[in-house]
Coordinates of C-alpha atoms and ligand atoms in Angstrom, one line a residue:
M13 CA 167.0 -26.1 -33.9
T14 CA 164.1 -26.9 -36.4
Y15 CA 160.6 -25.2 -35.9
P16 CA 157.5 -25.2 -37.7
K17 CA 157.2 -21.9 -39.9
I18 CA 153.5 -21.7 -38.7
P19 CA 153.6 -18.8 -36.0
L20 CA 150.9 -20.1 -34.2
A21 CA 152.4 -23.7 -33.6
Q22 CA 155.5 -21.9 -32.5
S23 CA 153.3 -20.2 -29.9
I24 CA 151.9 -23.3 -28.4
L25 CA 155.6 -25.0 -28.2
Q26 CA 157.2 -22.0 -26.6
I27 CA 154.4 -21.3 -23.8
L28 CA 154.4 -25.4 -23.2
L29 CA 158.3 -25.4 -22.7
A30 CA 158.2 -22.4 -20.8
K31 CA 155.9 -23.8 -18.3
E32 CA 157.8 -27.1 -18.1
I33 CA 155.2 -29.1 -19.7
T34 CA 157.2 -31.7 -21.7
N35 CA 155.6 -35.0 -21.9
I36 CA 154.0 -35.1 -25.4
I37 CA 151.8 -38.0 -26.8
I38 CA 151.4 -37.3 -30.6
S39 CA 149.1 -39.5 -32.6
P40 CA 149.6 -39.3 -36.5
G41 CA 148.0 -36.9 -39.1
S42 CA 148.9 -34.2 -41.5
R43 CA 146.9 -31.1 -40.0
N44 CA 149.2 -31.3 -36.8
A45 CA 152.3 -31.6 -38.6
P46 CA 153.3 -28.2 -37.6
L47 CA 153.1 -29.3 -33.9
T48 CA 154.4 -32.8 -34.6
I49 CA 157.4 -31.3 -36.5
G50 CA 158.0 -28.8 -33.7
F51 CA 157.7 -31.3 -30.6
A52 CA 159.8 -34.1 -32.1
S53 CA 162.4 -31.8 -33.5
N54 CA 163.1 -30.1 -29.8
P55 CA 164.8 -32.5 -27.4
S56 CA 163.6 -31.0 -24.6
F57 CA 160.2 -32.7 -25.2
Q58 CA 159.9 -36.3 -24.5
C59 CA 157.5 -37.4 -27.3
Y60 CA 155.6 -40.8 -27.8
S61 CA 154.1 -42.0 -30.8
I62 CA 150.7 -43.7 -30.4
A63 CA 148.4 -44.1 -33.3
D64 CA 145.1 -45.0 -31.8
E65 CA 143.7 -41.6 -30.1
R66 CA 141.7 -43.4 -27.4
V67 CA 144.6 -45.4 -26.1
A68 CA 147.0 -42.3 -26.5
A69 CA 144.7 -40.1 -24.2
F70 CA 144.6 -42.8 -21.7
F71 CA 148.2 -43.7 -21.8
A72 CA 149.0 -39.7 -21.1
L73 CA 146.3 -39.9 -18.3
G74 CA 148.5 -42.8 -16.7
I75 CA 151.7 -40.5 -17.1
A76 CA 149.9 -37.5 -15.7
Q77 CA 148.5 -39.5 -12.7
Q78 CA 152.1 -40.6 -11.7
T79 CA 154.0 -37.6 -12.4
R80 CA 151.2 -35.1 -11.1
K81 CA 152.0 -33.0 -14.2
P82 CA 149.9 -32.0 -17.1
T83 CA 150.8 -34.5 -20.3
V84 CA 150.0 -33.2 -23.6
I85 CA 147.8 -35.0 -26.3
V86 CA 148.2 -33.9 -29.9
C87 CA 146.0 -35.2 -33.0
T88 CA 144.9 -34.3 -36.1
S89 CA 141.4 -33.0 -37.1
G90 CA 138.0 -34.9 -37.5
S91 CA 137.1 -37.8 -35.3
A92 CA 140.5 -38.3 -34.3
L93 CA 139.8 -35.8 -31.3
L94 CA 136.6 -37.2 -30.4
N95 CA 138.5 -40.5 -29.5
Y96 CA 140.2 -38.5 -26.4
Y97 CA 137.0 -38.0 -25.0
P98 CA 136.5 -41.2 -22.7
A99 CA 139.8 -40.3 -21.2
L100 CA 139.2 -36.6 -21.1
S101 CA 136.0 -37.4 -18.8
E102 CA 138.0 -39.9 -16.6
A103 CA 140.7 -36.8 -16.2
F104 CA 137.8 -34.5 -15.5
Y105 CA 136.3 -36.6 -12.6
S106 CA 139.7 -37.9 -11.2
E107 CA 141.2 -34.4 -11.2
I108 CA 144.3 -35.3 -13.5
P109 CA 145.9 -32.5 -15.7
L110 CA 145.5 -33.4 -19.4
I111 CA 146.3 -31.0 -22.2
V112 CA 144.6 -31.7 -25.6
V113 CA 146.1 -29.8 -28.4
S114 CA 144.0 -30.5 -31.8
A115 CA 144.8 -29.1 -35.3
D116 CA 141.9 -27.8 -36.8
R117 CA 140.9 -26.3 -40.3
P118 CA 140.4 -22.5 -40.3
Q119 CA 136.7 -21.6 -39.2
S120 CA 135.8 -20.8 -42.7
K121 CA 136.5 -24.5 -43.9
I122 CA 134.2 -25.9 -41.4
D123 CA 130.9 -27.4 -42.8
I124 CA 131.5 -26.6 -45.9
G125 CA 132.2 -30.3 -47.4
D126 CA 136.0 -30.3 -46.6
G127 CA 137.3 -33.9 -45.7
Q128 CA 138.3 -34.7 -42.0
T129 CA 136.3 -31.8 -40.7
I130 CA 134.3 -31.6 -37.9
R131 CA 133.1 -29.0 -35.4
Q132 CA 136.0 -29.0 -33.0
Q133 CA 135.6 -25.9 -31.0
N134 CA 134.2 -26.4 -27.3
V135 CA 133.7 -30.1 -28.6
F136 CA 134.6 -31.1 -24.9
E137 CA 132.7 -28.5 -23.1
N138 CA 130.9 -30.4 -20.7
H139 CA 134.2 -32.1 -19.5
S140 CA 136.8 -29.7 -19.9
L141 CA 138.0 -27.2 -17.6
Y142 CA 138.8 -24.6 -20.3
N143 CA 138.5 -24.1 -24.3
A144 CA 141.2 -22.1 -25.7
N145 CA 139.5 -21.7 -29.2
L146 CA 142.4 -20.1 -31.2
T147 CA 142.4 -18.3 -34.4
E148 CA 145.0 -18.9 -37.2
E149 CA 147.6 -16.1 -36.6
A150 CA 150.0 -15.8 -33.6
S151 CA 148.6 -13.1 -31.7
E152 CA 148.5 -11.9 -28.0
E153 CA 145.0 -12.7 -27.6
N154 CA 146.0 -16.6 -28.6
D155 CA 148.9 -16.6 -26.4
I156 CA 146.6 -15.6 -23.2
K157 CA 144.4 -18.4 -24.1
I158 CA 147.2 -20.9 -24.4
N159 CA 148.5 -19.6 -21.1
E160 CA 145.1 -19.7 -19.6
A161 CA 144.5 -23.2 -20.6
I162 CA 147.6 -24.6 -19.5
N163 CA 147.5 -22.9 -15.9
T164 CA 144.0 -24.2 -15.5
A165 CA 145.3 -27.8 -16.1
I166 CA 147.8 -27.2 -13.3
N167 CA 145.9 -25.4 -10.7
K168 CA 142.3 -27.1 -11.2
K169 CA 143.9 -30.4 -12.0
G170 CA 141.9 -31.5 -14.8
P171 CA 141.5 -31.5 -18.8
V172 CA 141.7 -28.5 -20.9
H173 CA 141.3 -28.2 -24.6
I174 CA 143.4 -26.0 -26.9
N175 CA 142.1 -25.9 -30.8
A176 CA 144.5 -24.7 -33.1
P177 CA 143.6 -23.8 -36.8
F178 CA 146.3 -24.4 -39.4
E179 CA 146.2 -23.7 -43.1
E180 CA 148.3 -25.6 -45.5
P181 CA 151.5 -25.6 -46.1
L182 CA 151.7 -27.7 -43.0
Y183 CA 155.2 -29.2 -43.2
E184 CA 157.6 -26.2 -43.7
T185 CA 160.1 -25.4 -41.1
V186 CA 162.5 -22.4 -39.9
S187 CA 165.6 -22.6 -37.9
E188 CA 164.9 -19.6 -35.9
L189 CA 161.6 -18.8 -33.9
T190 CA 159.8 -15.9 -35.6
V191 CA 157.4 -15.2 -32.7
N192 CA 158.3 -14.2 -29.1
S193 CA 154.9 -15.5 -27.3
K194 CA 154.1 -14.2 -23.9
V195 CA 154.0 -16.3 -21.0
F196 CA 151.8 -15.7 -18.0
A197 CA 152.5 -16.7 -14.4
S198 CA 149.4 -18.3 -13.2
A199 CA 147.6 -16.3 -10.6
N200 CA 146.8 -19.2 -8.0
E201 CA 145.8 -17.5 -4.5
P202 CA 147.0 -19.8 -1.8
Q203 CA 143.8 -21.1 -0.2
T204 CA 143.1 -20.3 3.7
I205 CA 140.2 -21.3 6.1
E206 CA 138.2 -18.9 8.0
S207 CA 138.9 -19.6 11.7
A208 CA 135.3 -19.1 12.5
A209 CA 134.1 -21.9 10.6
L210 CA 137.1 -24.1 12.2
L211 CA 135.7 -23.4 15.4
E212 CA 132.2 -24.0 14.8
A213 CA 133.3 -27.2 13.5
A214 CA 135.3 -28.3 16.4
S215 CA 132.7 -27.4 18.7
I216 CA 130.3 -30.0 16.9
W217 CA 133.2 -32.3 16.7
N218 CA 134.1 -32.2 20.6
T219 CA 130.5 -33.2 21.8
A220 CA 130.0 -36.0 19.2
T221 CA 130.8 -39.7 20.0
R222 CA 130.6 -41.2 16.7
K223 CA 132.8 -39.6 13.9
L224 CA 133.4 -41.6 10.6
I225 CA 136.1 -40.6 8.4
L226 CA 135.7 -42.1 5.0
T227 CA 138.5 -41.8 2.3
G228 CA 137.9 -42.5 -1.4
V229 CA 140.7 -42.6 -4.0
N230 CA 144.0 -40.9 -2.7
E231 CA 147.3 -40.0 -4.0
P232 CA 149.9 -42.5 -1.9
N233 CA 151.7 -40.7 1.1
S234 CA 149.6 -37.5 0.6
I235 CA 148.2 -37.4 4.4
N236 CA 150.5 -36.2 7.0
Q237 CA 151.4 -39.2 9.5
E238 CA 150.2 -37.2 12.7
T239 CA 147.0 -36.7 11.3
I240 CA 146.7 -40.5 10.9
E241 CA 147.9 -40.9 14.3
A242 CA 145.4 -38.5 15.7
F243 CA 142.5 -40.4 14.0
A244 CA 143.9 -43.8 15.4
N245 CA 144.0 -42.4 18.9
D246 CA 140.6 -41.3 19.3
E247 CA 138.0 -43.6 20.5
S248 CA 135.1 -41.8 19.1
V249 CA 136.5 -42.0 15.6
V250 CA 136.3 -44.9 13.2
V251 CA 138.1 -44.7 10.0
M252 CA 137.1 -46.4 6.6
T253 CA 139.6 -46.6 3.9
E254 CA 139.6 -48.6 0.2
T255 CA 142.4 -50.0 -1.4
T256 CA 142.6 -46.9 -3.4
S257 CA 142.7 -44.7 -0.6
N258 CA 146.4 -45.6 -0.3
I259 CA 146.2 -45.0 3.7
H260 CA 147.3 -47.4 6.1
H261 CA 147.0 -48.0 9.9
P262 CA 146.3 -51.1 11.7
S263 CA 143.2 -49.9 13.7
F264 CA 141.5 -48.5 10.3
I265 CA 139.0 -50.3 8.6
N266 CA 140.3 -51.2 4.9
S267 CA 137.6 -53.6 3.8
I268 CA 134.5 -51.8 4.2
D269 CA 131.9 -54.8 2.5
T270 CA 133.5 -57.3 4.7
I271 CA 132.4 -55.3 7.8
I272 CA 128.9 -54.0 6.8
T273 CA 127.5 -56.6 4.3
P274 CA 126.1 -58.6 7.2
F275 CA 125.0 -55.6 9.3
T276 CA 121.2 -55.8 10.5
A277 CA 119.2 -52.7 10.7
D278 CA 120.0 -52.3 14.2
D279 CA 123.8 -52.8 13.6
F280 CA 123.4 -50.0 11.0
E281 CA 121.6 -47.5 13.4
A282 CA 124.5 -48.2 15.9
F283 CA 126.9 -47.3 13.3
R284 CA 125.4 -44.4 11.8
P285 CA 127.7 -41.6 12.5
E286 CA 126.9 -38.2 13.9
I287 CA 129.8 -36.5 11.8
L288 CA 131.1 -38.0 8.6
V289 CA 134.2 -36.5 7.3
T290 CA 135.3 -37.3 3.7
F291 CA 138.3 -36.4 1.5
G292 CA 139.7 -37.8 -1.5
G293 CA 137.9 -38.9 -4.7
M294 CA 135.6 -41.5 -5.6
V295 CA 134.3 -44.0 -3.2
V296 CA 134.4 -47.6 -4.7
S297 CA 131.9 -49.5 -2.1
K298 CA 128.1 -49.4 -3.1
R299 CA 127.2 -50.6 0.1
I300 CA 128.7 -47.8 2.2
K301 CA 127.4 -45.6 -0.1
A302 CA 123.8 -47.0 0.3
F303 CA 124.2 -47.2 4.0
L304 CA 125.1 -43.7 4.3
R305 CA 122.3 -42.6 1.9
K306 CA 119.8 -44.1 4.3
Y307 CA 121.1 -43.7 7.6
K308 CA 122.3 -40.0 7.0
P309 CA 124.9 -38.5 9.3
K310 CA 123.9 -34.9 10.9
H311 CA 126.9 -33.4 9.5
H312 CA 128.9 -34.5 6.4
W313 CA 132.2 -32.3 5.7
H314 CA 134.2 -32.9 2.8
V315 CA 137.6 -31.7 2.5
D316 CA 139.0 -30.9 -0.8
S317 CA 140.5 -27.8 -2.2
L318 CA 138.8 -28.2 -5.6
R319 CA 135.5 -29.9 -5.3
A320 CA 132.8 -31.4 -3.2
Y321 CA 130.2 -33.9 -4.2
D322 CA 127.1 -34.4 -2.0
T323 CA 127.4 -38.2 -2.6
F324 CA 125.0 -39.0 0.5
G325 CA 122.5 -36.2 0.4
A326 CA 123.7 -35.0 3.5
L327 CA 126.7 -32.5 2.7
S328 CA 126.6 -29.9 5.1
K329 CA 130.0 -28.1 4.7
H330 CA 132.8 -28.2 1.9
F331 CA 136.3 -27.1 3.5
E332 CA 138.0 -25.6 0.3
I333 CA 141.4 -26.5 1.2
D334 CA 143.8 -29.6 1.1
P335 CA 143.4 -32.2 3.8
N336 CA 146.6 -31.6 5.5
T337 CA 146.4 -28.0 5.8
F338 CA 142.8 -28.5 7.1
F339 CA 143.4 -31.3 9.8
N340 CA 146.9 -29.3 10.9
A341 CA 144.7 -26.5 11.9
F342 CA 141.4 -28.3 13.0
L343 CA 143.0 -31.1 15.0
P344 CA 144.8 -28.9 17.7
L345 CA 141.3 -27.6 18.2
T346 CA 139.7 -30.8 19.1
A347 CA 139.3 -32.8 22.3
K348 CA 138.8 -36.1 23.2
I349 CA 135.2 -37.5 24.3
E350 CA 134.4 -40.9 25.9
S351 CA 133.0 -43.1 23.3
D352 CA 132.8 -47.0 22.3
Y353 CA 132.2 -46.3 18.7
F354 CA 135.8 -47.7 17.8
S355 CA 135.8 -50.4 20.1
Q356 CA 132.4 -51.6 18.9
M357 CA 133.5 -51.6 15.1
D358 CA 137.1 -53.0 16.0
S359 CA 135.4 -55.8 17.7
V360 CA 133.4 -56.6 14.5
K361 CA 136.5 -56.2 12.6
T362 CA 138.4 -58.9 14.6
L363 CA 135.3 -61.3 14.1
R364 CA 135.2 -60.8 10.3
N365 CA 139.2 -61.1 9.9
E366 CA 138.5 -64.7 11.8
K367 CA 135.7 -65.6 9.7
H368 CA 137.5 -64.3 6.5
E369 CA 140.5 -66.4 7.4
I370 CA 138.3 -69.6 7.7
Y371 CA 136.5 -69.0 4.5
L372 CA 139.6 -68.5 2.4
S373 CA 141.1 -71.4 3.6
K374 CA 138.5 -73.8 2.3
I375 CA 137.2 -72.1 -0.9
P376 CA 137.9 -73.8 -4.2
F377 CA 139.6 -72.2 -7.2
S378 CA 137.8 -69.2 -8.3
D379 CA 138.2 -65.2 -8.5
L380 CA 138.3 -64.9 -4.9
K381 CA 141.0 -67.1 -4.4
V382 CA 143.0 -65.8 -7.3
F383 CA 142.7 -62.4 -5.6
E384 CA 144.1 -63.7 -2.3
K385 CA 147.0 -65.3 -4.0
V386 CA 147.7 -62.6 -6.3
I387 CA 147.4 -59.7 -3.7
G388 CA 149.4 -61.5 -1.4
S389 CA 152.2 -62.2 -4.0
L390 CA 152.9 -58.4 -5.1
P391 CA 156.2 -57.4 -5.2
K392 CA 156.8 -54.8 -2.4
N393 CA 157.2 -51.3 -3.3
S394 CA 155.4 -52.1 -6.5
Q395 CA 152.8 -50.0 -8.3
L396 CA 149.5 -51.8 -8.6
Q397 CA 146.7 -50.9 -11.3
I398 CA 143.5 -52.3 -11.4
S399 CA 140.9 -52.5 -14.0
N400 CA 137.0 -51.7 -13.4
S401 CA 134.7 -54.3 -13.0
S402 CA 134.7 -57.1 -10.5
A403 CA 138.6 -56.8 -10.1
I404 CA 138.3 -53.4 -8.1
R405 CA 135.7 -55.0 -6.0
Y406 CA 137.5 -58.1 -5.1
A407 CA 140.6 -56.3 -4.6
Q408 CA 138.8 -54.5 -1.6
L409 CA 138.3 -57.6 0.1
I410 CA 142.0 -58.7 0.4
P411 CA 144.7 -56.9 2.8
I412 CA 147.5 -55.2 0.7
D413 CA 151.0 -54.7 1.7
K414 CA 151.3 -51.0 2.8
S415 CA 154.3 -50.3 0.4
I416 CA 152.1 -51.0 -2.6
E417 CA 150.4 -47.9 -4.5
V418 CA 147.2 -48.8 -5.9
Y419 CA 145.2 -47.0 -8.6
C420 CA 142.4 -47.5 -10.7
N421 CA 140.1 -45.4 -13.3
R422 CA 137.4 -44.5 -10.7
G423 CA 136.7 -41.1 -12.3
T424 CA 134.3 -42.6 -14.6
S425 CA 134.7 -46.4 -13.7
G426 CA 134.9 -47.1 -17.4
I427 CA 136.5 -50.3 -18.9
D428 CA 137.7 -48.5 -22.0
G429 CA 141.2 -47.6 -21.0
S430 CA 142.5 -49.4 -18.0
T431 CA 145.4 -51.1 -19.7
S432 CA 146.3 -47.8 -21.5
T433 CA 146.3 -46.0 -18.2
A434 CA 148.4 -48.6 -16.5
I435 CA 151.0 -48.9 -19.2
G436 CA 151.0 -45.0 -18.9
A437 CA 151.3 -45.2 -15.3
A438 CA 154.5 -47.6 -16.0
V439 CA 156.3 -45.4 -18.2
G440 CA 155.5 -42.4 -15.5
N441 CA 157.0 -44.2 -12.8
P442 CA 160.0 -46.8 -12.7
K443 CA 158.5 -48.7 -9.8
Q444 CA 157.6 -52.4 -10.9
T445 CA 154.0 -52.2 -12.2
V446 CA 151.6 -55.0 -12.0
F447 CA 148.1 -54.3 -13.7
I448 CA 145.3 -56.9 -12.7
T449 CA 142.3 -56.8 -15.2
G450 CA 139.3 -58.7 -16.3
D451 CA 139.0 -60.1 -19.8
I452 CA 136.5 -58.0 -21.2
G453 CA 138.2 -54.8 -20.0
F454 CA 141.6 -56.5 -21.5
L455 CA 140.0 -57.4 -24.8
Y456 CA 138.2 -54.0 -25.1
D457 CA 141.4 -51.9 -24.6
S458 CA 143.9 -54.4 -26.6
N459 CA 145.2 -51.6 -28.7
A460 CA 146.9 -50.3 -25.5
L461 CA 149.6 -53.1 -26.2
W462 CA 150.4 -51.7 -29.4
N463 CA 152.9 -49.1 -28.0
N464 CA 156.7 -49.2 -28.1
Y465 CA 157.3 -47.8 -24.8
I466 CA 156.0 -50.7 -22.4
P467 CA 158.6 -51.1 -19.9
K468 CA 160.0 -54.5 -19.4
N469 CA 158.9 -54.5 -15.5
F470 CA 155.4 -54.2 -16.7
K471 CA 153.4 -57.2 -15.7
I472 CA 149.7 -58.0 -16.6
I473 CA 147.5 -60.5 -14.6
L474 CA 144.6 -61.1 -16.7
I475 CA 141.6 -62.9 -14.8
N476 CA 139.7 -64.8 -17.5
N477 CA 136.2 -65.9 -16.4
A478 CA 135.0 -65.7 -20.0
G479 CA 132.7 -62.4 -19.8
G480 CA 131.7 -59.8 -17.6
G481 CA 131.9 -61.7 -14.2
I482 CA 130.7 -58.6 -12.6
F483 CA 127.2 -59.1 -14.1
R484 CA 126.8 -62.4 -12.2
I485 CA 127.5 -60.4 -8.9
L486 CA 125.1 -57.7 -9.4
P487 CA 121.3 -58.1 -8.6
G488 CA 119.3 -59.1 -11.7
H489 CA 121.8 -62.0 -12.7
E490 CA 119.5 -64.6 -14.4
E491 CA 121.2 -67.7 -16.5
T492 CA 119.1 -67.1 -19.8
P493 CA 120.5 -66.5 -23.1
V494 CA 119.9 -62.8 -23.1
F495 CA 122.3 -62.6 -19.7
N496 CA 125.0 -64.5 -21.5
T497 CA 125.0 -62.6 -24.6
F498 CA 124.1 -59.1 -23.7
F499 CA 125.3 -58.7 -20.2
E500 CA 128.2 -61.3 -19.5
T501 CA 129.0 -61.2 -23.3
T502 CA 130.5 -64.8 -23.0
H503 CA 133.4 -65.6 -25.2
K504 CA 136.1 -67.9 -25.6
L505 CA 139.0 -66.0 -26.5
T506 CA 142.4 -65.8 -24.8
A507 CA 145.1 -63.3 -24.9
E508 CA 147.7 -66.0 -26.3
H509 CA 147.8 -64.3 -29.8
L510 CA 147.8 -60.9 -28.6
A511 CA 150.8 -61.8 -26.4
K512 CA 152.6 -63.4 -29.5
M513 CA 151.6 -60.1 -31.8
Y514 CA 153.2 -57.7 -29.6
N515 CA 156.1 -59.7 -28.1
L516 CA 155.1 -60.3 -24.6
N517 CA 155.8 -63.1 -22.5
Y518 CA 152.9 -65.3 -22.0
F519 CA 151.9 -67.6 -19.1
T520 CA 148.8 -69.5 -18.1
A521 CA 147.0 -70.7 -15.1
N522 CA 143.9 -72.8 -14.2
D523 CA 144.2 -73.9 -10.5
E524 CA 146.0 -73.0 -7.5
E525 CA 149.4 -74.6 -7.8
S526 CA 149.6 -73.2 -11.6
L527 CA 148.8 -69.9 -10.3
I528 CA 151.4 -69.8 -7.5
Q529 CA 154.1 -71.1 -10.2
G530 CA 152.9 -68.7 -13.0
L531 CA 153.5 -65.5 -10.5
K532 CA 156.8 -66.7 -9.6
T533 CA 157.9 -67.0 -13.4
L534 CA 155.8 -63.8 -14.1
Y535 CA 157.8 -61.9 -11.5
S536 CA 161.2 -63.5 -12.6
K537 CA 161.2 -63.1 -16.1
N538 CA 162.4 -59.5 -16.6
D539 CA 163.5 -59.6 -19.9
E540 CA 160.1 -58.8 -21.5
P541 CA 156.8 -57.3 -20.2
G542 CA 154.4 -60.3 -19.4
I543 CA 150.8 -61.7 -19.4
L544 CA 149.9 -64.2 -16.8
E545 CA 146.4 -65.3 -18.0
V546 CA 144.2 -67.1 -15.1
F547 CA 141.2 -69.1 -16.2
T548 CA 138.7 -69.2 -13.6
P549 CA 135.4 -71.1 -13.5
T550 CA 132.8 -68.8 -15.0
L551 CA 129.8 -70.6 -13.2
E552 CA 131.2 -70.9 -9.5
N553 CA 132.9 -67.4 -9.0
N554 CA 129.9 -65.6 -7.9
A555 CA 128.7 -68.6 -5.7
V556 CA 132.0 -68.5 -3.8
L557 CA 131.5 -64.5 -3.5
L558 CA 128.0 -64.5 -2.2
Q559 CA 128.7 -67.3 0.2
Y560 CA 131.6 -65.3 1.7
F561 CA 129.4 -62.4 2.8
K562 CA 127.1 -65.0 4.6
E563 CA 130.1 -66.7 6.5
L564 CA 131.2 -63.5 8.0
V565 CA 129.2 -63.6 11.1
Ligands
TPP625 C1 133.5 -48.0 -21.4 C2 132.4 -49.0 -20.7 N1 131.4 -49.7 -21.1 C3 130.7 -50.5 -20.5 C4 131.0 -50.5 -19.0 C5 130.1 -51.7 -18.2 N2 130.9 -52.5 -17.5 C6 131.2 -52.5 -16.4 S1 132.2 -54.0 -16.0 C7 131.8 -54.6 -17.5 C8 132.3 -55.8 -17.8 C9 133.7 -56.2 -17.2 O1 134.1 -57.5 -17.6 P1 135.9 -57.9 -17.2 O2 136.8 -57.0 -17.9 O3 135.8 -59.2 -17.8 O4 135.6 -58.0 -15.6 P2 135.0 -59.2 -14.6 O5 133.7 -58.2 -14.3 O6 134.8 -60.6 -15.1 O7 135.8 -59.0 -13.4 C10 131.1 -53.7 -18.3 C11 130.5 -54.2 -19.5 C12 132.0 -49.5 -18.5 N3 132.0 -49.6 -17.3 N4 132.7 -48.9 -19.2

């Protein structure tokens, strides 16, 4: 076997391998040569070469999102490292394990005029769970820091940074390891829950007639079926989910905005919950957040083994435990109470569903129509990745088959890495992956396509409304040159030449008929990954959407 001669590089490789961290994304450079040679020479590591560090980090995020194990990103010194930051902040807020390993110069060479050198230590401090600032020699102290970084990424599910200074020569190798690095097991205590806290919560629960369960981003198949059934069988409980919650039950409300957008002040008052229970990550619906901030529940409990955000200014209890353990212990303590909370909301849902069908059957070709057709056509058991912008909001309005797993970078809601993440996710999960994106997000991250590992079953549906359509939907839209230039960033670009350059199948659609045909062709052509670019009418999209919310009553 070939190993880097530099002992510190050997330590990093050995400890990662001992902890079975094997997906490594390497970006080119010289300072990181000891690591690159070490990873690429050892078949136990699965190495991917991605030149653009911003893309590499989001690609790694997608793999880690699917494998639920840390992915390593390795880069050279200087600004290369800073290009990891967007994905790192997404990983921080989405609780996805990423391990950054950056090569650096020794501390004595920083800020003395050496090339490609910046202040790398602690550079991600605000969004990194642990910063291992290593010294040049292999040592037990360095081993402890490397172990601590990896254990933190695993246990606390987030990004960590290992900064490794290397001095030239960088390319020398040896055939035997010269260091024997220490591997420390993680000291992750199993979490428990105090029975007094459970009993107190149960006594509040058992007298409340209006309980709202709200889930944000959530991993597929993560919530026990018994818990889901228990919520569904309780007439004092309303469950609201989003597309990204990956939780399904016929009695749950899965399109929050469709239900609550037409509400009057009286409707909101009647809907105000006494208890709000949340679990999962970020919530997409702005309207439910505005509602709960204004009509605050008496109690808000968040169930999560790691973090709790006071999203509604009403957080009264954080149960620091995973939702299944919590509900397994909690639900047996609860009793039924007579309530019309569920039935009231269910009748609103029935009405909205009828109005939804009527409206969708009569609208012209537009973003909303495209979402209806695209979501309805998704292959069963596929994985859906959605970009930020209006795409993730439209997706909330259309029912989706429960066999489809849905993901979106909602940690920071950036448009800067959705395509790269989707490609990483397609690599990390053998399922057919479909990625729905807007044009600005797609063009922003077009370097994502500069990737030799895109699976053949990866399909992009690019909804080209010639700019940031989201800004037409948000309040403040005015048809002025300032709006077109600085908000919407209007353009006439298409993906045609990018598709050609990157060897992707390319099809277009611009009406309902060509869309239906395009979708069929896209899914049937499994010789190459492909793009279906759908052109929608810029000036009509927002009018169709705004009218939708008016016709739901
Ligand atoms: C990195 C980053 N920069 C800017 C934004 C602000 N932003 C949100 S949506 C959006 C436009 C998205 O347009 P597009 O991808 O075409 O989707 P559409 O809204 O048309 O569906 C922008 C610039 C962001 N979320 N992330």
